[in-house]
Amino acid sequence: MLVLEGTIGDVVFRNEVNTYTVAKLETEDGEATIVGYMPFANPGESVRVEGEWIYHPTYGEQMEVETITPIVPSTTEGIEKYLSSGLIPYIGPKTAKKIVDRFGLDTLDIIQYNPERLKEIDGIGDKKLAKIVEVFGEQGELREVMVFLQGLGITPNYGMRIYKEYGKDTIGIISENPYKLSEDIVGIGFKRADRIAQNMGISLDSPYRIEGGIRYVLHRYAGNGHTYIPKEEFIPKTVELIEVDESLVEGSIRDLALKGTIHISNADGELLIYYAPFHVAENNVGRKMVELSRAKLEDMDVDVDRIIKDIEGAEGIEFAPRQIEAIMESMENGVVVITGGPGTGKTTIINAIIRIFEEQDLEVSLAAPTGRAAKRMTETTGMEAKTIHRLLEYTYMEEGMAFGLDEGSPLETDMLIIDEASMIDILLMNNLLKAVMPGTRLILVGDVDQLPSVGAGNVLRDIIDSQAVKVVRLEEIFRQAERSMIVVNAHRINGGKTPLLNEKNKDFFFIREQDPKTIAEIISDLCKDRLPNYYGVDPFNDIQVLSPMKKGDCGTNALNSRLQEELNPKAQGKKERQMGEELFRVGDKVMQIRNNYILEWRIANGEDGEEVGEGIFNGDLGVILDIDEEDMILRALFDEEKEVEYSFNQLDELQLSYATTIHKSQGSEFPVVVMPICWGPPMLLTRNLLYTGITRARDLVVLVGEERFLRMMIDNNRIARRYSSLDDRIREMLTIF
């Protein structure tokens, strides 16, 4: 294998996600082109690379790099190039020159051992210094980790993913148990982790290997929403994966059960294998649901009939019998589930309940699983609603991220109303109920026919199926809602009927087209010109394209690229930043794609200064304000007021959101929804996916595609079964209390 040493000059191309790079390496013998996955290939970096020469028909001779090892820069020119490479936020070319002019060859030692001296440089204050020190420290850790991983045959591509997951603990975690990679790292399945383990000398019948296979199968099932697996299904899956005798798997299952890692239950002679936290959560939720529903409640001296009549007079409405039933049951029961589709009056009921409790000077708390759902709840009630995580004061503690409220520090409220309850998984429900004390009334509001939670469990449906708590089903569409074809068609689709299409002067339209590329073109035209011109809607703030899938001409990836070019085209002076396959541009509509509870936001309050807070959550929508190449910072605005700074190495938390998947839209509401209706994987062309998508729209739905695929989705009501047993746990607890 060929070995070269030198300094990285120009970086011709770089994928920020997987670090695939094309760069020029300046060696003593001249310049060479190197290609491969190279996390250290930044201008000014001194490196040692190993690989083989290849010949590219267009670009000529190149070295395909197998391993890359950093060497500390030894010249001021090299140090300046290294610092200005974009590796460290707030240090661009101008600042790098100032630092090196000041400290010379001692620059890197100053940053590592005496960083306070950087404040001698104009423009570097406490805030910038803290970030520089943090990232510089991470780079040192990264070097050590990548060298270790390369020694195990792990490519830099996967090395970066592993480091992002484990950080400074990477070496310790993998040294102890390399099979953990298959549980935690996307793209590393059991077989890849197995090869890494073999490089470490772990035998095929090692307990670590067998336990790793068992854990991997459990996590795969959990990823599909299951809280347990029947043993008769689990054993063959695991044996097929690790190719060892069944008796070794049986023995390892017993060992893991004794350790408390898994739990084995007997349900009518059938053995069920649980990952232990799911079993604990189902038991806790089952017990707490019964405790709350059986708890003695304080009597309420309130004239509900008078309040209902007052609301009817003020709002010009008439409550239906089921609505009145829901209000009355909420006064009399510790737990009530209110479920129904769009237009059935769930929000009206919530507002009535809030008013009744407020008249009694009782405390009401509102929450929802996502930031978007909480914002909608705030808008429809006029009261602050929080995400469940924020309600429970989820924050960073010494042991890591944890909930601040629990049994020892409970939520102080008389009534807790949770909206969009179908989105809650079993682990989140467990943490929520830990903080709710008996005597507190709990109201769960949601549409049980929407998509279930992304996480494991089938919480809302299981609670309803247990028949242990009061459930009010809202089925009547109210007169004002009957005028909306969105509402009418949502109920038709949910009932297996074909929607009524293109009714004159209505709000639900279908544009017929067969070719997927033409469908995408029509969607682009609708967003750019037709809908804004006809309805006066804003393409950015009012229209949301939803798709069942990510790939294909009508998937979110292709639609986002097309819509970006139509709605926010490249222009002179408009800043851009390439992040892997995603191009971010000032003015782009973006979405946060994972919960970040410590990301700081600021709201300018004019003369009052600014409000500061933490937390940007999965599904939050924003717009890019600025891309600062000098400071390596992207600034985005969320909820039209929260300004957030992302360092460039955090940009994998963002994605373009002109189009998003229906799954990602759960809990949200948009004035206008546009959806492609075309071929896709049968598992995605389902009735509840279509139903969830169209119920995200408030004012207008436009479907573009083929009616045969629309009919296919309506007919496909095969909701994949989730192995969950919360309903059984609740019924069991009823026999105890």
XYZ file of C-alpha atoms in Angstrom:
737
model
C 0.000 0.000 0.000
C 1.289 3.455 -0.941
C 2.078 5.949 1.839
C 2.223 9.739 1.365
C 2.833 12.561 3.834
C 2.108 16.195 3.216
C -0.164 19.168 3.772
C -3.725 19.499 2.510
C -3.950 22.351 0.020
C -7.232 22.986 -1.779
C -10.307 20.924 -0.916
C -12.026 20.475 -4.284
C -15.127 18.720 -2.912
C -16.356 17.690 0.514
C -19.501 15.914 1.702
C -19.996 17.286 5.230
C -22.176 14.359 6.282
C -19.931 11.404 5.447
C -16.609 13.317 4.923
C -16.068 11.995 1.376
C -13.449 14.418 0.058
C -11.472 15.282 -3.048
C -8.376 17.284 -2.111
C -4.889 18.293 -3.191
C -2.037 16.961 -1.070
C 1.186 18.982 -1.188
C 4.130 16.591 -0.710
C 7.911 16.942 -1.081
C 7.593 15.312 -4.516
C 4.821 17.591 -5.748
C 1.036 17.784 -5.626
C -1.227 14.698 -5.612
C -4.992 14.376 -5.825
C -6.444 12.272 -3.006
C -10.018 10.979 -2.739
C -11.922 9.098 -0.038
C -13.594 9.464 3.339
C -11.272 11.852 5.163
C -12.395 13.693 8.323
C -8.988 15.379 8.635
C -8.735 16.648 5.069
C -8.977 20.372 5.813
C -6.728 23.032 4.273
C -3.528 23.315 6.274
C -3.842 19.874 7.887
C -0.626 17.857 7.866
C -1.543 14.224 7.263
C -0.226 10.763 6.532
C -2.378 8.839 4.035
C -2.324 5.218 2.885
C -4.023 3.947 -0.238
C -3.694 2.923 -3.879
C -3.396 4.829 -7.150
C -6.479 4.730 -9.356
C -7.147 6.305 -12.739
C -10.278 8.395 -13.247
C -11.293 8.778 -16.937
C -12.032 12.492 -16.453
C -9.751 13.620 -13.623
C -6.764 11.382 -14.251
C -4.528 9.767 -11.647
C -5.753 9.923 -8.040
C -4.903 8.233 -4.784
C -7.845 6.394 -3.223
C -7.278 6.787 0.505
C -7.827 3.832 2.843
C -6.564 5.462 6.057
C -5.647 8.994 7.039
C -3.719 10.040 10.147
C -3.280 13.666 11.255
C 0.110 15.239 11.911
C 0.246 18.491 13.865
C 0.990 21.445 11.507
C 4.593 22.602 11.967
C 4.658 25.928 10.078
C 2.794 29.188 10.575
C 1.395 28.840 7.067
C 0.095 25.364 7.879
C -1.418 26.502 11.189
C -3.143 29.442 9.492
C -4.594 27.205 6.778
C -5.744 24.712 9.403
C -7.515 27.334 11.522
C -9.182 29.001 8.530
C -10.401 25.706 7.050
C -13.900 25.965 8.547
C -13.164 23.338 11.158
C -13.730 25.686 14.096
C -16.714 28.084 14.395
C -15.941 31.807 14.591
C -12.478 31.362 13.077
C -12.460 32.225 9.412
C -9.532 33.312 7.225
C -9.287 36.855 8.666
C -9.452 35.773 12.299
C -7.016 32.899 11.648
C -4.451 35.343 10.258
C -4.823 37.621 13.293
C -4.312 34.684 15.678
C -1.238 33.314 13.887
C 0.265 36.799 13.478
C -0.075 37.204 17.237
C 1.046 33.787 18.499
C 3.043 32.241 15.636
C 4.122 28.630 16.107
C 2.710 28.645 19.647
C -0.847 29.132 18.342
C -2.128 25.568 18.814
C -0.579 25.302 22.277
C -2.188 28.623 23.227
C -5.626 27.391 22.096
C -5.237 24.097 23.936
C -3.553 25.149 27.179
C -4.081 28.903 27.574
C -7.185 29.755 25.500
C -8.046 32.902 27.498
C -5.296 34.648 25.561
C -7.443 34.431 22.420
C -9.417 37.361 23.844
C -6.383 39.453 22.923
C -7.664 39.140 19.342
C -10.215 41.743 18.235
C -13.668 40.213 17.819
C -13.189 37.251 20.184
C -15.192 37.606 23.391
C -16.345 35.144 26.034
C -19.083 33.584 23.908
C -16.894 32.964 20.862
C -14.017 31.795 23.049
C -16.181 29.148 24.755
C -17.265 27.716 21.390
C -13.728 27.755 19.975
C -12.380 25.894 23.006
C -15.222 23.372 22.874
C -14.774 22.536 19.194
C -10.948 22.512 19.362
C -11.177 20.007 22.209
C -13.584 17.891 20.191
C -11.133 17.883 17.278
C -8.413 16.469 19.532
C -10.782 13.749 20.688
C -11.813 13.093 17.097
C -8.235 12.515 15.991
C -7.638 9.942 18.720
C -10.926 8.200 18.051
C -10.501 8.041 14.275
C -7.028 6.536 14.552
C -8.450 3.884 16.902
C -11.380 3.119 14.587
C -9.211 2.904 11.481
C -7.176 0.274 13.289
C -10.352 -1.827 13.513
C -11.062 -1.465 9.796
C -13.842 1.089 10.305
C -13.984 3.577 7.451
C -13.902 7.311 8.217
C -17.473 7.524 6.917
C -18.782 5.303 9.698
C -16.154 6.623 12.070
C -17.774 10.059 11.961
C -21.208 8.592 12.673
C -19.813 6.633 15.610
C -18.049 9.680 17.034
C -21.207 11.788 16.762
C -23.056 9.157 18.800
C -20.483 8.380 21.498
C -18.137 11.388 21.504
C -15.200 11.148 23.903
C -16.487 7.772 25.203
C -16.138 6.087 21.795
C -12.985 4.081 22.496
C -14.214 2.809 25.861
C -17.639 1.793 24.582
C -16.358 -0.099 21.537
C -13.498 -1.736 23.429
C -15.994 -3.100 25.947
C -18.644 -4.228 23.473
C -18.400 -3.557 19.713
C -21.848 -5.085 19.157
C -23.395 -1.972 20.676
C -22.672 -0.322 17.321
C -25.447 -2.339 15.681
C -27.969 -0.954 18.194
C -26.960 2.694 18.021
C -25.430 3.536 14.627
C -27.604 3.844 11.522
C -26.050 1.815 8.720
C -24.106 -0.536 10.992
C -26.067 -3.734 11.183
C -25.134 -6.775 13.176
C -22.963 -8.244 10.425
C -20.823 -5.110 10.107
C -20.438 -4.910 13.887
C -19.565 -8.594 13.802
C -16.692 -7.968 11.365
C -15.376 -5.225 13.635
C -15.572 -7.617 16.583
C -13.658 -10.252 14.627
C -10.919 -7.675 14.006
C -10.790 -7.324 17.784
C -10.448 -11.098 18.187
C -13.907 -11.850 19.616
C -14.955 -15.473 18.963
C -18.119 -16.508 17.135
C -19.664 -18.124 20.219
C -18.695 -15.294 22.552
C -21.472 -14.304 24.979
C -20.888 -10.715 23.824
C -21.662 -11.754 20.263
C -24.800 -13.715 21.104
C -26.064 -10.979 23.426
C -25.309 -8.442 20.698
C -27.462 -10.390 18.251
C -30.317 -10.612 20.750
C -30.174 -6.898 21.518
C -30.039 -6.059 17.823
C -33.202 -8.042 17.054
C -34.976 -6.421 20.022
C -34.017 -2.936 18.843
C -35.093 -3.672 15.276
C -38.537 -4.687 16.503
C -38.738 -1.652 18.791
C -37.925 0.525 15.777
C -41.076 -0.856 14.146
C -43.184 0.053 17.181
C -43.182 -3.245 19.103
C -42.685 -3.446 22.865
C -42.194 -7.229 22.843
C -41.659 -10.184 20.505
C -43.244 -13.649 20.857
C -40.463 -16.101 21.696
C -41.533 -18.451 18.897
C -40.828 -15.627 16.447
C -37.812 -14.200 18.261
C -35.603 -17.313 18.517
C -35.586 -18.167 14.764
C -34.889 -14.509 13.854
C -31.888 -14.416 16.169
C -30.514 -17.821 15.130
C -30.790 -16.787 11.468
C -28.838 -13.611 12.227
C -25.908 -14.990 14.245
C -25.817 -18.565 12.897
C -25.215 -20.369 16.183
C -26.982 -23.253 17.863
C -30.432 -22.435 19.240
C -29.383 -23.641 22.686
C -26.756 -20.869 22.904
C -29.423 -18.264 22.131
C -31.741 -19.815 24.746
C -28.953 -19.711 27.313
C -28.087 -16.106 26.535
C -31.761 -15.103 26.836
C -31.840 -16.625 30.333
C -28.633 -14.791 31.265
C -29.973 -11.468 30.004
C -33.218 -12.049 31.905
C -31.251 -12.690 35.119
C -29.286 -9.471 34.509
C -32.532 -7.572 34.032
C -31.719 -6.559 30.458
C -34.760 -8.367 29.092
C -37.978 -9.634 30.623
C -39.829 -12.847 29.770
C -43.593 -12.923 30.290
C -46.076 -15.780 29.982
C -49.313 -14.784 28.284
C -51.727 -17.720 28.097
C -48.873 -20.155 27.529
C -47.090 -17.927 24.990
C -43.685 -16.582 26.062
C -43.063 -12.924 25.240
C -39.594 -11.325 25.116
C -39.402 -7.672 26.211
C -36.548 -5.245 26.267
C -36.761 -4.497 30.000
C -37.463 -0.722 29.841
C -40.570 -1.382 27.733
C -41.890 -3.970 30.186
C -41.270 -1.625 33.113
C -42.948 1.229 31.240
C -46.045 -0.827 30.341
C -46.418 -1.980 33.948
C -45.939 1.535 35.335
C -48.357 3.112 32.864
C -50.930 0.373 33.493
C -50.703 0.865 37.260
C -50.783 4.645 37.050
C -53.775 4.714 34.690
C -55.769 2.660 37.174
C -54.545 4.746 40.139
C -55.536 7.991 38.456
C -58.895 6.684 37.281
C -59.778 5.272 40.747
C -58.465 8.212 42.811
C -60.873 10.170 44.996
C -61.464 13.591 43.433
C -62.363 16.833 45.120
C -66.006 17.756 44.583
C -66.544 20.689 42.244
C -69.246 23.183 43.167
C -69.924 24.420 39.679
C -73.034 24.970 37.568
C -71.855 23.248 34.386
C -75.198 23.746 32.626
C -74.950 27.524 33.115
C -71.384 27.649 31.802
C -72.321 25.560 28.765
C -75.228 27.898 27.990
C -72.957 30.934 28.434
C -70.431 29.484 25.976
C -73.169 28.581 23.482
C -74.502 32.138 23.614
C -71.099 33.792 23.360
C -69.832 31.540 20.534
C -73.114 31.120 18.674
C -72.911 27.331 18.889
C -74.932 24.462 20.308
C -73.129 21.656 22.097
C -73.989 18.139 20.916
C -74.898 15.480 23.485
C -71.491 13.758 23.094
C -69.702 17.044 23.700
C -71.673 17.680 26.866
C -70.958 14.099 27.915
C -67.205 14.686 27.428
C -67.332 17.875 29.529
C -69.301 16.204 32.339
C -67.095 13.099 32.379
C -64.012 15.322 32.652
C -65.458 16.743 35.894
C -66.293 13.368 37.376
C -63.407 11.054 36.342
C -59.706 10.908 37.050
C -58.920 9.865 33.466
C -60.950 10.589 30.329
C -60.081 9.884 26.693
C -61.728 12.128 24.095
C -61.205 10.827 20.565
C -62.618 11.893 17.222
C -61.734 13.042 13.741
C -61.630 16.576 12.344
C -64.702 18.764 12.748
C -66.060 16.816 15.728
C -65.496 19.579 18.262
C -62.488 18.439 20.307
C -61.118 21.988 20.618
C -64.508 23.367 21.705
C -64.630 20.758 24.483
C -61.097 21.604 25.648
C -61.965 25.314 25.851
C -65.139 24.592 27.823
C -63.249 22.394 30.306
C -60.593 25.067 30.770
C -63.237 27.707 31.461
C -64.994 25.539 34.048
C -61.768 24.882 35.936
C -60.651 28.493 35.772
C -63.969 29.604 37.287
C -63.148 27.307 40.205
C -59.671 28.874 40.561
C -58.150 25.497 39.743
C -54.862 25.012 37.923
C -55.005 23.686 34.354
C -51.899 22.554 32.422
C -51.811 21.942 28.671
C -49.264 19.883 26.760
C -48.676 18.014 23.507
C -45.955 15.630 22.255
C -44.396 18.046 19.717
C -43.582 21.730 19.519
C -45.888 22.243 16.541
C -48.804 20.539 18.309
C -48.185 22.580 21.455
C -48.162 25.792 19.406
C -51.507 24.868 17.801
C -52.961 24.124 21.209
C -51.810 27.535 22.453
C -53.425 29.245 19.455
C -56.781 27.462 19.824
C -57.093 27.821 23.608
C -55.408 31.144 24.324
C -53.421 29.405 27.100
C -49.782 28.424 27.012
C -49.312 24.805 26.026
C -45.913 23.146 26.382
C -44.276 20.122 24.875
C -44.417 17.176 27.264
C -40.621 17.338 27.581
C -40.727 21.013 28.505
C -43.650 20.456 30.887
C -41.568 17.824 32.697
C -38.507 20.116 32.696
C -36.363 17.828 30.584
C -32.843 19.190 30.803
C -29.169 18.364 31.098
C -28.160 17.047 34.516
C -24.983 15.453 35.868
C -26.118 11.999 34.718
C -27.091 13.328 31.276
C -30.456 14.416 29.875
C -33.247 13.707 32.371
C -36.727 14.804 33.412
C -36.829 17.264 36.282
C -40.357 16.287 37.335
C -41.203 12.772 38.550
C -42.664 10.994 41.619
C -40.388 12.912 43.962
C -41.068 16.263 42.327
C -44.540 15.988 40.781
C -46.430 18.301 38.488
C -48.492 20.748 40.518
C -51.786 21.065 38.680
C -55.446 20.144 39.137
C -56.029 19.096 35.541
C -53.665 18.058 32.772
C -54.935 18.067 29.183
C -52.770 16.313 26.585
C -53.555 16.924 22.897
C -52.443 14.729 19.956
C -52.202 11.796 22.387
C -51.942 9.254 19.543
C -48.315 10.400 19.071
C -47.175 9.421 22.584
C -45.001 6.293 22.822
C -44.796 4.041 25.879
C -41.537 5.455 27.274
C -42.733 9.075 27.089
C -46.095 8.110 28.615
C -44.280 6.422 31.492
C -42.240 9.538 32.223
C -45.335 11.736 31.964
C -47.403 9.681 34.394
C -44.569 9.515 36.920
C -45.116 13.236 37.475
C -48.942 13.094 37.677
C -50.291 12.488 41.183
C -53.614 10.757 41.998
C -56.271 13.426 42.383
C -55.103 15.231 39.260
C -57.589 14.878 36.420
C -55.969 13.641 33.181
C -57.655 14.314 29.829
C -56.176 12.595 26.761
C -57.377 14.109 23.486
C -56.505 12.623 20.109
C -57.554 10.925 16.917
C -56.983 7.207 17.354
C -57.295 6.664 13.581
C -54.187 8.703 12.775
C -50.710 7.237 12.459
C -49.446 5.734 15.720
C -46.374 6.981 17.568
C -42.953 6.739 15.939
C -41.590 5.162 19.117
C -42.568 1.774 20.525
C -46.048 1.192 21.870
C -49.670 1.738 20.896
C -50.570 3.861 23.880
C -53.802 5.649 22.990
C -55.390 2.659 21.253
C -54.388 0.296 24.087
C -55.851 2.627 26.714
C -59.117 2.741 24.768
C -59.127 -1.041 24.193
C -58.554 -1.738 27.892
C -62.098 -0.423 28.612
C -60.799 0.613 32.029
C -61.200 4.374 31.648
C -63.982 6.573 30.388
C -63.805 7.050 26.610
C -65.943 9.570 24.713
C -66.004 9.011 20.951
C -66.947 12.066 18.909
C -68.489 11.014 15.606
C -70.827 13.869 14.666
C -69.488 16.443 12.204
C -70.755 19.872 13.190
C -72.736 22.059 10.859
C -69.965 24.614 10.359
C -67.501 21.807 9.645
C -69.856 20.164 7.140
C -69.139 23.033 4.749
C -65.531 21.836 4.555
C -64.865 19.044 2.091
C -61.581 18.474 3.945
C -63.580 17.365 6.980
C -66.206 15.481 4.950
C -63.600 13.651 2.882
C -61.430 12.843 5.887
C -64.367 10.980 7.398
C -65.210 9.335 4.067
C -61.619 8.117 3.681
C -61.547 6.889 7.269
C -64.717 4.931 6.524
C -63.241 3.383 3.379
C -65.201 5.564 0.943
C -63.893 7.490 -2.067
C -63.648 11.235 -1.347
C -65.827 13.736 -3.192
C -63.516 15.485 -5.646
C -63.550 18.936 -7.223
C -66.873 20.140 -5.800
C -67.470 23.713 -6.973
C -66.356 26.479 -4.594
C -65.017 23.939 -2.105
C -61.649 23.263 -0.495
C -60.642 19.777 -1.714
C -59.285 19.283 -5.243
C -57.758 16.497 -7.290
C -55.585 17.174 -10.360
C -55.291 14.089 -12.563
C -51.856 13.196 -13.924
C -50.061 9.876 -14.452
C -46.398 10.723 -15.013
C -44.492 11.215 -11.703
C -42.179 13.843 -13.207
C -45.173 15.830 -14.459
C -46.839 15.448 -11.045
C -43.753 17.033 -9.472
C -43.837 19.860 -12.052
C -47.509 20.542 -11.306
C -46.839 20.629 -7.559
C -44.020 23.102 -8.141
C -46.275 25.313 -10.270
C -49.056 25.143 -7.670
C -46.708 26.317 -4.935
C -44.981 29.016 -6.947
C -47.799 30.579 -8.979
C -51.252 28.997 -9.152
C -52.216 28.864 -5.475
C -50.596 32.188 -4.474
C -52.163 33.956 -7.459
C -55.666 32.495 -7.003
C -55.967 32.316 -3.206
C -53.436 34.955 -2.148
C -51.548 32.464 0.024
C -47.847 32.711 0.931
C -45.768 29.873 -0.603
C -43.493 29.799 2.455
C -45.849 30.273 5.399
C -49.143 28.883 4.105
C -48.396 25.994 1.729
C -46.916 22.683 2.850
C -46.153 19.838 0.450
C -46.549 16.419 2.086
C -45.457 13.123 0.572
C -45.712 9.529 1.792
C -42.068 8.880 0.845
C -38.594 10.379 0.684
C -37.336 8.857 -2.584
C -38.498 9.039 -6.176
C -39.643 11.932 -8.362
C -42.497 12.666 -5.935
C -40.525 12.006 -2.765
C -39.492 14.772 -0.389
C -35.835 14.749 -1.469
C -36.553 15.531 -5.132
C -39.462 17.876 -4.350
C -37.343 19.916 -1.940
C -34.628 20.429 -4.554
C -37.199 21.428 -7.180
C -39.133 23.770 -4.863
C -35.950 25.385 -3.576
C -34.972 26.355 -7.106
C -38.464 27.666 -7.853
C -39.193 29.503 -4.604
C -35.701 30.514 -3.480
C -33.398 30.403 -6.519
C -29.681 31.011 -6.540
C -28.846 34.708 -6.816
C -25.758 36.870 -6.708
C -24.951 37.749 -3.115
C -27.328 35.132 -1.658
C -25.210 32.949 0.632
C -25.185 29.150 0.399
C -23.683 26.187 2.234
C -23.478 22.619 0.971
C -24.127 20.001 3.664
C -23.722 16.545 2.224
C -26.348 16.202 -0.487
C -28.338 19.124 0.911
C -27.754 22.703 -0.188
C -28.816 25.386 2.294
C -29.457 28.902 1.038
C -30.423 32.103 2.834
C -34.213 32.333 2.688
C -34.758 28.562 2.652
C -37.558 26.930 4.587
C -36.026 24.372 6.976
C -37.077 21.866 9.613
C -35.315 20.716 12.787
C -35.236 16.911 12.490
C -34.275 15.876 16.025
C -34.957 17.158 19.509
C -32.199 19.442 20.774
C -33.054 20.457 24.312
C -29.983 22.623 24.900
C -29.868 24.604 21.647
C -30.156 28.251 22.645
C -32.653 30.651 21.061
C -33.122 34.384 21.448
C -36.132 36.643 20.923
C -35.524 40.364 20.422
C -37.980 42.327 22.567
C -37.207 45.869 21.445
C -36.543 48.181 24.352
C -36.926 45.295 26.805
C -33.751 43.658 25.490
C -34.083 40.004 24.576
C -35.624 36.793 25.886
C -33.368 33.737 25.966
C -34.391 30.090 26.147
C -33.350 26.573 25.185
C -34.816 23.875 22.997
C -35.598 23.453 19.299
C -37.563 20.302 18.610
C -38.138 17.664 15.959
C -40.621 19.078 13.437
C -40.087 22.776 14.235
C -40.128 24.875 11.047
C -37.943 27.897 10.381
C -36.259 30.005 7.737
C -32.548 30.618 7.162
C -31.591 34.215 7.970
C -27.853 34.189 7.336
C -24.888 31.957 6.528
C -21.645 33.336 7.967
C -18.628 31.680 6.335
C -16.201 33.667 8.486
C -17.660 32.523 11.823
C -18.893 29.179 10.375
C -22.422 29.861 11.643
C -25.896 29.471 10.115
C -28.662 31.565 11.666
C -32.299 30.505 11.426
C -35.584 31.947 12.677
C -38.201 29.620 14.180
C -41.836 30.463 14.949
C -41.207 33.898 13.364
C -39.392 35.060 16.518
C -36.794 32.611 17.885
C -33.347 33.200 16.412
C -30.992 30.215 16.607
C -27.320 29.796 15.706
C -26.034 26.506 14.275
C -22.332 25.838 13.854
C -21.665 24.187 10.498
C -21.005 20.847 12.205
C -24.596 20.948 13.564
C -26.258 21.296 10.170
C -27.184 17.619 10.059
C -29.968 18.618 12.481
C -31.635 20.631 9.702
C -33.239 19.701 6.405
C -35.124 21.593 3.718
C -38.848 21.563 4.441
C -40.639 22.864 1.367
C -41.772 19.231 1.270
C -41.830 16.868 4.227
C -43.086 13.357 4.911
C -46.556 12.810 6.315
C -44.973 11.105 9.313
C -43.008 14.297 10.066
C -46.169 16.400 9.782
C -47.962 14.707 12.683
C -49.228 17.223 15.207
C -48.983 20.098 12.736
C -51.612 22.148 10.914
C -51.083 24.087 7.692
C -53.435 26.421 5.804
C -52.802 24.560 2.531
C -51.601 20.989 1.962
C -50.468 19.705 -1.452
C -49.846 15.953 -1.854
C -48.643 13.715 -4.699
C -50.736 10.578 -5.203
C -48.606 8.139 -7.179
C -46.918 4.776 -6.942
C -44.939 4.000 -3.822
C -44.127 1.076 -1.544
C -47.411 -0.580 -0.433
C -46.406 -0.160 3.217
C -46.573 3.622 2.672
C -49.725 3.742 0.540
C -52.119 3.219 3.442
C -55.452 4.645 4.501
C -54.268 6.070 7.819
C -51.286 7.756 6.117
C -53.627 9.456 3.593
C -56.055 10.342 6.390
C -53.285 11.833 8.520
C -51.961 13.863 5.575
C -55.221 15.522 4.559
C -56.200 16.261 8.172
C -53.071 18.411 8.466
C -54.824 20.997 6.230
C -56.989 23.783 7.644
C -58.246 25.611 4.531
C -57.334 23.748 1.333
C -56.185 20.323 0.091
C -54.861 19.720 -3.416
C -54.015 16.154 -4.469
C -52.079 15.575 -7.694
C -51.821 12.153 -9.320
C -53.795 9.070 -10.253
C -57.170 8.105 -8.802
C -56.217 4.410 -8.862
C -53.481 5.084 -6.286
C -55.910 7.160 -4.235
C -58.302 4.204 -4.238
C -55.411 1.870 -3.446
C -54.526 3.897 -0.349
C -58.134 3.954 0.846
C -58.491 0.185 0.359
C -55.165 -0.524 2.086
C -56.347 -0.483 5.697
C -53.823 -3.096 6.772
C -52.351 -1.306 9.751
C -49.266 -3.290 10.678
C -49.873 -5.023 13.987
C -47.828 -3.720 16.875
C -46.862 -6.133 19.592
C -47.886 -4.179 22.688
C -49.674 -5.203 25.865
C -50.556 -2.018 27.721
C -54.244 -2.909 27.488
C -53.531 -6.231 29.224
C -51.422 -4.497 31.896
C -54.257 -2.052 32.652
C -56.799 -4.879 32.949
C -54.435 -6.791 35.253
C -54.070 -3.762 37.505
C -57.849 -3.477 37.783
C -57.843 -6.790 39.677
C -55.337 -5.411 42.203
C -56.865 -2.002 42.990
